[in-house]
Amino acid sequence: MLHPPLSVSLAAILQEEQAPRGLTLNLLIERTERRGLFLVLILLSLPFITPIPLPGLSNVIGFVILLLAIRLALRMPPYLPRFVGERKLSPERMHKVLQASVRFLRFMEKWVKPRRTDWLTWRAAQFGNALLLALMAFVLFLPIPPIVPFSNSLPSYAIILMAASMMEEDGLMIWLAYGMCLATLVYLTSMAHLIIGFFFRYYDRVMQWLGQLT
């Protein structure tokens, strides 16, 4: 399906004098024909792209993204929870957010564009992609110890690539997103195996040492 780039829609909102006044994220999603949902997913994921985990914040944001992805899979209205989606930002702050979003989208749209998109419009594909988004959000939500590097950044990159590909219906870029999802699961599974193995080895040594004392 051909559609104007999301950056064009946001730029049009910026040009309207009263648009930023009282604008909420839920209203922004609605005014962009709900394609703004994917922009929100990207913006929520950006703080976690650094290798250093952000425990606490990732749990909250991961839960919000998880809710949005489930609603997307079930074709429910893609609204953010009220404590986030209905919160009104000041016109100045919202104006800055929209300006930054337009610049970011214009950069992103150089690489992500509608390509071989027919299959992405199938109901099964949309449902499966939304579930994959939910899985990556669940990984971000998990209280993984901060000693594990990239535990936030890998699922965040996967969410960003998935959301961008779904937003622009890019049937090529989404395969890179699938690869990032797979890499995330393989990496974290491997790290979990190493940590659990180390714990049991350390536990066995402690028990042997205690046995020698007795």
XYZ file of N, CA and C in Angstrom:
642
model
N 0.853 -1.191 0.000
C 0.000 0.000 0.000
C 0.886 1.237 0.000
N 0.651 2.136 -0.975
C 1.430 3.359 -1.044
C 0.860 4.385 -0.077
N 1.733 5.069 0.601
C 1.303 6.107 1.541
C 2.408 7.123 1.662
N 2.074 8.369 2.014
C 3.132 9.369 2.186
C 4.015 8.989 3.360
N 5.294 9.340 3.308
C 6.172 9.062 4.448
C 5.620 9.685 5.720
N 5.877 9.034 6.840
C 5.376 9.536 8.113
C 5.954 10.906 8.427
N 7.177 11.184 7.973
C 7.776 12.496 8.216
C 6.946 13.605 7.589
N 6.292 13.318 6.464
C 5.442 14.321 5.818
C 4.221 14.608 6.686
N 3.626 13.568 7.257
C 2.458 13.751 8.122
C 2.823 14.566 9.370
N 3.985 14.250 9.958
C 4.404 15.000 11.152
C 4.727 16.442 10.806
N 5.353 16.658 9.653
C 5.664 18.027 9.233
C 4.384 18.840 9.037
N 3.329 18.185 8.523
C 2.047 18.879 8.344
C 1.448 19.263 9.690
N 1.573 18.376 10.686
C 1.086 18.698 12.024
C 1.842 19.886 12.597
N 3.148 19.926 12.351
C 3.972 21.029 12.862
C 3.560 22.361 12.236
N 3.132 22.337 10.978
C 2.782 23.564 10.284
C 1.471 24.160 10.766
N 0.649 23.360 11.429
C -0.613 23.862 11.953
C -0.339 24.571 13.270
N -0.726 25.794 13.392
C -0.391 26.608 14.557
C -0.849 25.988 15.864
N -2.055 25.429 15.882
C -2.607 24.926 17.135
C -2.334 23.436 17.349
N -1.638 22.803 16.410
C -1.464 21.352 16.508
C -0.757 20.903 17.773
N 0.389 21.526 18.152
C 1.068 21.027 19.344
C 0.336 21.310 20.641
N -0.638 22.244 20.635
C -1.303 22.637 21.872
C -2.227 21.522 22.352
N -1.904 20.959 23.503
C -2.732 19.899 24.060
C -2.575 18.558 23.366
N -1.550 18.414 22.531
C -1.359 17.165 21.804
C -0.766 16.108 22.729
N -1.354 14.908 22.705
C -0.851 13.784 23.483
C -0.315 12.727 22.524
N 0.416 11.735 23.070
C 0.952 10.685 22.209
C -0.165 9.861 21.573
N -1.243 9.625 22.321
C -2.366 8.883 21.748
C -3.020 9.662 20.611
N -3.149 10.965 20.787
C -3.718 11.786 19.726
C -2.777 11.834 18.527
N -1.477 11.848 18.789
C -0.506 11.834 17.703
C -0.637 10.550 16.887
N -0.809 9.417 17.567
C -0.997 8.142 16.868
C -2.249 8.191 15.996
N -3.308 8.765 16.546
C -4.574 8.836 15.805
C -4.454 9.754 14.595
N -3.774 10.895 14.747
C -3.684 11.871 13.658
C -2.762 11.406 12.544
N -1.913 10.439 12.818
C -1.035 9.900 11.781
C -1.574 8.578 11.244
N -2.887 8.397 11.346
C -3.557 7.185 10.868
C -2.943 5.944 11.505
N -2.569 6.099 12.773
C -2.051 5.019 13.617
C -0.662 4.526 13.207
N -0.096 5.092 12.132
C 1.285 4.740 11.798
C 2.240 5.363 12.811
N 1.786 6.383 13.516
C 2.605 6.986 14.553
C 2.903 6.029 15.688
N 2.112 4.940 15.787
C 2.390 3.928 16.802
C 3.806 3.394 16.660
N 4.225 3.144 15.426
C 5.558 2.587 15.203
C 6.642 3.609 15.547
N 6.351 4.883 15.293
C 7.292 5.929 15.711
C 7.432 5.940 17.219
N 6.322 5.807 17.934
C 6.360 5.771 19.394
C 7.188 4.577 19.882
N 7.014 3.428 19.248
C 7.805 2.251 19.621
C 9.292 2.514 19.439
N 9.637 3.188 18.347
C 11.044 3.504 18.084
C 11.574 4.475 19.135
N 10.804 5.532 19.419
C 11.244 6.537 20.387
C 11.405 5.933 21.782
N 10.495 5.021 22.153
C 10.593 4.381 23.462
C 11.825 3.481 23.566
N 12.288 2.959 22.443
C 13.414 2.030 22.446
C 14.762 2.732 22.377
N 14.792 3.970 21.912
C 16.065 4.655 21.695
C 16.938 4.778 22.948
N 16.368 5.004 24.150
C 17.257 5.139 25.324
C 18.066 3.895 25.652
N 17.737 2.758 25.050
C 18.372 1.495 25.440
C 19.346 0.959 24.395
N 19.711 1.779 23.406
C 20.578 1.273 22.344
C 22.047 1.246 22.764
N 22.390 1.793 23.925
C 23.765 1.721 24.412
C 24.012 0.343 25.022
N 25.276 -0.117 25.029
C 25.558 -1.461 25.572
C 25.258 -1.601 27.058
N 25.251 -0.478 27.797
C 25.056 -0.536 29.240
C 23.567 -0.664 29.549
N 23.151 -1.720 30.253
C 21.731 -1.897 30.590
C 21.225 -0.788 31.518
N 19.938 -0.517 31.430
C 19.289 0.473 32.298
C 18.200 -0.233 33.091
N 18.580 -0.950 34.166
C 17.575 -1.692 34.937
C 16.556 -0.747 35.552
N 15.351 -1.213 35.696
C 14.279 -0.379 36.241
C 13.523 0.305 35.134
N 14.201 1.172 34.393
C 13.553 1.878 33.289
C 13.189 0.904 32.172
N 14.072 -0.046 31.891
C 13.783 -1.011 30.818
C 12.583 -1.884 31.158
N 12.377 -2.153 32.447
C 11.218 -2.963 32.844
C 9.914 -2.231 32.537
N 9.872 -0.939 32.865
C 8.658 -0.143 32.637
C 8.394 0.029 31.146
N 9.419 0.469 30.410
C 9.245 0.709 28.976
C 8.971 -0.599 28.240
N 9.656 -1.666 28.648
C 9.406 -2.958 28.020
C 7.966 -3.399 28.198
N 7.407 -3.148 29.382
C 6.006 -3.515 29.634
C 5.059 -2.694 28.765
N 5.337 -1.401 28.603
C 4.494 -0.546 27.760
C 4.536 -1.021 26.310
N 5.742 -1.313 25.804
C 5.868 -1.796 24.421
C 5.171 -3.146 24.267
N 5.278 -3.989 25.281
C 4.612 -5.293 25.248
C 3.102 -5.124 25.106
N 2.522 -4.221 25.877
C 1.081 -3.966 25.781
C 0.691 -3.481 24.392
N 1.481 -2.566 23.843
C 1.180 -2.038 22.513
C 1.268 -3.139 21.453
N 2.283 -3.993 21.560
C 2.453 -5.059 20.580
C 1.302 -6.063 20.645
N 0.844 -6.373 21.855
C -0.292 -7.303 21.998
C -1.555 -6.691 21.411
N -1.776 -5.413 21.668
C -2.944 -4.735 21.096
C -2.849 -4.711 19.575
N -1.635 -4.539 19.063
C -1.435 -4.539 17.614
C -1.752 -5.912 17.036
N -1.318 -6.969 17.718
C -1.582 -8.331 17.242
C -3.072 -8.636 17.230
N -3.795 -8.124 18.224
C -5.230 -8.398 18.342
C -6.088 -7.382 17.597
N -5.421 -6.466 16.880
C -6.111 -5.416 16.124
C -6.989 -4.549 17.023
N -6.523 -4.316 18.215
C -7.202 -3.404 19.119
C -6.663 -2.000 18.892
N -7.402 -0.962 19.292
C -6.897 0.405 19.124
C -5.525 0.545 19.761
N -4.523 0.996 18.997
C -3.143 1.015 19.496
C -2.852 2.230 20.375
N -3.494 2.278 21.527
C -3.308 3.412 22.418
C -2.354 3.053 23.552
N -1.583 4.048 23.950
C -0.695 3.893 25.097
C -1.512 3.941 26.384
N -0.996 3.339 27.463
C -1.670 3.481 28.758
C -1.859 4.945 29.114
N -2.905 5.245 29.860
C -3.277 6.629 30.134
C -2.150 7.429 30.791
N -1.364 6.771 31.673
C -0.332 7.536 32.378
C 0.784 7.990 31.437
N 0.839 7.400 30.234
C 1.812 7.835 29.233
C 1.112 8.507 28.056
N 0.108 7.835 27.507
C -0.511 8.304 26.276
C -1.381 9.524 26.406
N -1.979 9.746 27.591
C -2.884 10.885 27.768
C -2.216 12.060 28.477
N -0.945 11.925 28.750
C -0.246 13.012 29.426
C 0.072 14.124 28.422
N -0.389 15.329 28.707
C -0.182 16.447 27.796
C 1.162 17.111 28.081
N 1.960 17.225 27.042
C 3.216 17.940 27.148
C 2.988 19.410 26.813
N 3.881 20.239 27.290
C 3.778 21.665 26.968
C 3.945 21.845 25.464
N 3.326 22.889 24.876
C 3.463 23.102 23.426
C 4.917 23.197 22.987
N 5.757 23.834 23.813
C 7.170 23.967 23.443
C 7.856 22.609 23.386
N 7.613 21.775 24.405
C 8.249 20.462 24.440
C 7.728 19.569 23.323
N 6.404 19.580 23.106
C 5.848 18.761 22.033
C 6.377 19.218 20.679
N 6.543 20.529 20.507
C 7.087 21.056 19.256
C 8.500 20.517 19.028
N 9.302 20.491 20.087
C 10.670 19.976 19.970
C 10.664 18.482 19.659
N 9.757 17.738 20.303
C 9.653 16.302 20.044
C 9.292 16.042 18.581
N 8.327 16.792 18.065
C 7.911 16.601 16.679
C 9.021 16.988 15.709
N 9.714 18.087 15.998
C 10.820 18.495 15.128
C 11.902 17.432 15.074
N 12.287 16.922 16.257
C 13.309 15.883 16.310
C 12.834 14.622 15.603
N 11.546 14.289 15.735
C 11.000 13.098 15.090
C 11.029 13.227 13.574
N 10.703 14.420 13.068
C 10.733 14.644 11.622
C 12.144 14.462 11.084
N 13.151 15.024 11.788
C 14.539 14.882 11.345
C 14.969 13.411 11.371
N 14.596 12.712 12.444
C 14.956 11.299 12.563
C 14.309 10.476 11.455
N 13.038 10.736 11.187
C 12.330 9.962 10.170
C 12.880 10.229 8.775
N 13.231 11.475 8.496
C 13.784 11.787 7.175
C 15.100 11.052 6.953
N 15.904 10.932 8.019
C 17.134 10.157 7.913
C 16.817 8.675 7.716
N 15.883 8.160 8.501
C 15.544 6.746 8.440
C 14.933 6.371 7.096
N 14.136 7.291 6.524
C 13.428 6.995 5.281
C 14.355 6.907 4.072
N 15.619 7.306 4.262
C 16.602 7.102 3.198
C 16.934 5.618 3.042
N 16.754 4.866 4.116
C 17.133 3.454 4.116
C 15.917 2.519 4.146
N 14.845 2.964 4.774
C 13.656 2.131 4.905
C 12.556 2.715 4.030
N 12.037 1.917 3.128
C 11.012 2.398 2.193
C 10.167 1.212 1.738
N 8.969 1.453 1.207
C 8.121 0.352 0.750
C 8.801 -0.460 -0.357
N 9.082 -1.726 -0.065
C 9.721 -2.616 -1.040
C 9.158 -4.029 -0.869
N 8.649 -4.603 -1.958
C 8.117 -5.968 -1.930
C 7.184 -6.156 -0.730
N 6.163 -5.335 -0.685
C 5.365 -5.213 0.534
C 4.090 -6.046 0.555
N 3.738 -6.709 -0.530
C 2.431 -7.377 -0.581
C 2.227 -8.326 0.596
N 3.225 -9.149 0.888
C 3.051 -10.162 1.929
C 2.970 -9.544 3.323
N 3.506 -8.328 3.501
C 3.429 -7.683 4.808
C 2.014 -7.236 5.148
N 1.145 -7.154 4.150
C -0.246 -6.755 4.393
C -1.134 -7.946 4.735
N -0.600 -9.161 4.624
C -1.404 -10.342 4.972
C -1.655 -10.344 6.470
N -2.832 -10.796 6.841
C -3.202 -10.825 8.258
C -2.248 -11.703 9.062
N -1.877 -12.858 8.505
C -0.984 -13.761 9.227
C 0.381 -13.117 9.456
N 0.888 -12.392 8.446
C 2.181 -11.730 8.583
C 2.111 -10.619 9.626
N 1.039 -9.842 9.604
C 0.886 -8.767 10.582
C 0.786 -9.322 11.994
N 0.049 -10.411 12.151
C -0.094 -11.029 13.459
C 1.248 -11.581 13.953
N 1.958 -12.283 13.076
C 3.243 -12.842 13.459
C 4.270 -11.776 13.794
N 4.307 -10.704 13.003
C 5.254 -9.621 13.277
C 4.939 -8.923 14.593
N 3.673 -8.741 14.887
C 3.291 -8.117 16.155
C 3.683 -9.005 17.335
N 3.523 -10.324 17.189
C 3.934 -11.238 18.255
C 5.447 -11.208 18.449
N 6.186 -11.074 17.353
C 7.643 -10.989 17.463
C 8.047 -9.699 18.173
N 7.346 -8.623 17.882
C 7.558 -7.370 18.624
C 7.292 -7.582 20.112
N 6.204 -8.295 20.413
C 5.860 -8.551 21.811
C 6.939 -9.385 22.495
N 7.507 -10.351 21.768
C 8.563 -11.187 22.343
C 9.791 -10.353 22.674
N 10.200 -9.454 21.767
C 11.355 -8.597 22.028
C 11.072 -7.633 23.175
N 9.829 -7.152 23.265
C 9.459 -6.281 24.382
C 9.508 -7.046 25.702
N 9.097 -8.313 25.674
C 9.154 -9.138 26.879
C 10.602 -9.345 27.315
N 11.497 -9.551 26.360
C 12.923 -9.682 26.683
C 13.439 -8.393 27.317
N 13.039 -7.245 26.766
C 13.439 -5.964 27.337
C 12.868 -5.783 28.737
N 11.683 -6.313 28.953
C 10.995 -6.196 30.239
C 11.634 -7.068 31.323
N 12.234 -8.178 30.939
C 12.773 -9.119 31.915
C 13.818 -8.451 32.821
N 13.800 -8.776 34.106
C 14.780 -8.194 35.045
C 16.140 -8.885 34.939
N 16.772 -8.742 33.788
C 18.074 -9.375 33.576
C 19.133 -8.590 34.356
N 20.011 -9.264 35.084
C 21.035 -8.554 35.862
C 21.887 -7.650 34.969
N 22.242 -6.467 35.454
C 23.025 -5.530 34.635
C 24.426 -6.011 34.308
N 24.848 -7.142 34.874
C 26.170 -7.671 34.545
C 26.207 -8.239 33.124
N 25.034 -8.436 32.532
C 24.953 -8.968 31.167
C 24.940 -7.807 30.181
N 26.024 -7.589 29.440
C 26.033 -6.477 28.475
C 25.090 -6.741 27.314
N 24.600 -5.675 26.726
C 23.729 -5.732 25.543
C 22.361 -6.355 25.823
N 22.014 -6.580 27.101
C 20.723 -7.206 27.401
C 19.557 -6.268 27.090
N 19.806 -4.975 27.087
C 18.784 -3.999 26.680
C 18.927 -3.601 25.221
N 20.175 -3.451 24.775
C 20.396 -2.883 23.446
C 19.970 -3.829 22.320
N 20.236 -5.113 22.452
C 19.885 -6.045 21.376
C 18.373 -6.109 21.123
N 17.528 -6.322 22.172
C 16.086 -6.305 21.885
C 15.595 -4.937 21.417
N 16.253 -3.864 21.867
C 15.846 -2.526 21.428
C 16.118 -2.327 19.943
N 17.295 -2.758 19.484
C 17.590 -2.674 18.051
C 16.589 -3.515 17.253
N 16.243 -4.685 17.782
C 15.270 -5.532 17.096
C 13.913 -4.836 17.003
N 13.483 -4.203 18.094
C 12.202 -3.494 18.099
C 12.227 -2.337 17.114
N 13.332 -1.582 17.093
C 13.443 -0.439 16.187
C 13.375 -0.897 14.734
N 14.111 -1.950 14.391
C 14.098 -2.447 13.015
C 12.738 -3.014 12.636
N 12.109 -3.751 13.560
C 10.787 -4.292 13.291
C 9.775 -3.177 13.083
N 9.776 -2.189 13.990
C 8.806 -1.095 13.911
C 9.005 -0.277 12.642
N 10.263 0.005 12.294
C 10.529 0.792 11.090
C 10.083 0.041 9.839
N 10.361 -1.252 9.782
C 9.980 -2.051 8.617
C 8.468 -2.164 8.486
N 7.774 -2.335 9.622
C 6.319 -2.437 9.589
C 5.688 -1.096 9.252
N 6.289 -0.011 9.749
C 5.753 1.323 9.497
C 5.801 1.673 8.010
N 6.935 1.361 7.364
C 7.111 1.705 5.947
C 6.811 0.540 5.018
N 6.381 -0.602 5.607
C 6.076 -1.791 4.814
C 7.254 -2.176 3.930
N 8.410 -2.299 4.551
C 9.639 -2.646 3.850
C 9.860 -4.154 3.958
N 9.558 -4.866 2.875
C 9.669 -6.312 2.868
C 11.087 -6.823 2.774
N 12.069 -5.935 2.586
C 13.475 -6.332 2.594
C 14.114 -6.058 3.950
N 13.918 -4.857 4.460
C 14.526 -4.487 5.731
C 14.042 -5.373 6.876
N 12.814 -5.865 6.766
C 12.276 -6.653 7.871
C 13.050 -7.959 8.056
N 13.724 -8.430 7.009
C 14.538 -9.634 7.172
C 15.757 -9.351 8.038
N 16.280 -8.136 7.966
C 17.341 -7.738 8.885
C 16.811 -7.699 10.313
N 15.554 -7.251 10.465
C 14.924 -7.239 11.785
C 14.769 -8.659 12.324
N 14.365 -9.589 11.453
C 14.257 -10.985 11.885
C 15.617 -11.522 12.349
N 16.663 -11.171 11.611
C 17.996 -11.607 11.985
C 18.420 -11.056 13.338
N 18.063 -9.784 13.602
C 18.390 -9.189 14.892
C 17.608 -9.857 16.017
N 16.368 -10.211 15.777
C 15.578 -10.928 16.792
C 16.211 -12.277 17.105
N 16.622 -12.986 16.057
C 17.255 -14.289 16.262
C 18.571 -14.137 17.018
N 19.376 -13.141 16.638
C 20.650 -12.911 17.316
C 20.435 -12.582 18.790
N 19.387 -11.820 19.082
C 19.075 -11.465 20.469
C 18.769 -12.709 21.295
N 17.926 -13.576 20.755
C 17.552 -14.786 21.483
C 18.738 -15.729 21.669
N 19.559 -15.875 20.622
C 20.726 -16.759 20.710
C 21.722 -16.216 21.730
N 21.980 -14.918 21.680
C 22.951 -14.315 22.602
C 22.506 -14.442 24.053
N 21.263 -14.065 24.343
C 20.796 -14.089 25.730
C 20.648 -15.521 26.252
N 20.263 -16.448 25.375
C 20.208 -17.849 25.790
C 21.598 -18.364 26.140
N 22.587 -17.993 25.315
C 23.964 -18.405 25.582
C 24.475 -17.811 26.886
N 24.177 -16.516 27.120
C 24.620 -15.870 28.352
C 23.952 -16.506 29.562
N 22.666 -16.846 29.434
C 21.966 -17.488 30.547
C 22.589 -18.846 30.850
N 22.956 -19.578 29.803
C 23.593 -20.894 29.996
C 24.928 -20.743 30.714
N 25.714 -19.741 30.326
C 27.010 -19.518 30.959
C 26.851 -19.127 32.426
N 25.898 -18.225 32.702
C 25.705 -17.757 34.075
C 25.216 -18.890 34.969
N 24.257 -19.657 34.474
C 23.736 -20.778 35.266
C 24.827 -21.821 35.503
N 25.619 -22.111 34.453
C 26.708 -23.066 34.607
C 27.742 -22.597 35.612
N 28.062 -21.299 35.554
C 29.016 -20.743 36.517
C 28.462 -20.840 37.933
N 27.174 -20.551 38.102
C 26.565 -20.606 39.430
C 26.661 -22.015 40.019
N 26.325 -23.013 39.205
C 26.349 -24.381 39.732
C 27.770 -24.854 40.024
N 28.736 -24.430 39.179
C 30.128 -24.798 39.461
C 30.594 -24.157 40.773
N 30.246 -22.886 40.957
C 30.625 -22.186 42.183
C 29.919 -22.812 43.389
N 28.659 -23.188 43.194
C 27.886 -23.806 44.284
C 28.515 -25.134 44.691
N 28.926 -25.945 43.703
C 29.548 -27.233 44.002
C 30.847 -27.045 44.775
N 31.623 -26.046 44.399
C 32.894 -25.802 45.094
C 32.662 -25.355 46.530
N 31.665 -24.514 46.725
C 31.351 -24.064 48.080
C 30.905 -25.235 48.940
N 30.067 -26.100 48.377
C 29.590 -27.238 49.143
C 30.732 -28.209 49.471
N 31.661 -28.390 48.520
C 32.808 -29.242 48.801
C 33.680 -28.652 49.908
N 33.845 -27.322 49.865
C 34.662 -26.654 50.885
C 34.013 -26.781 52.248
N 32.681 -26.618 52.311
C 31.958 -26.769 53.581
C 32.051 -28.206 54.087
N 32.023 -29.170 53.149
C 32.139 -30.561 53.530
C 33.484 -30.868 54.157
N 34.536 -30.240 53.643
C 35.863 -30.452 54.190
C 35.979 -29.872 55.602
N 35.281 -28.768 55.848
C 35.331 -28.147 57.173
C 34.646 -29.013 58.219
N 33.630 -29.728 57.811
C 32.902 -30.563 58.764
C 33.534 -31.939 58.879
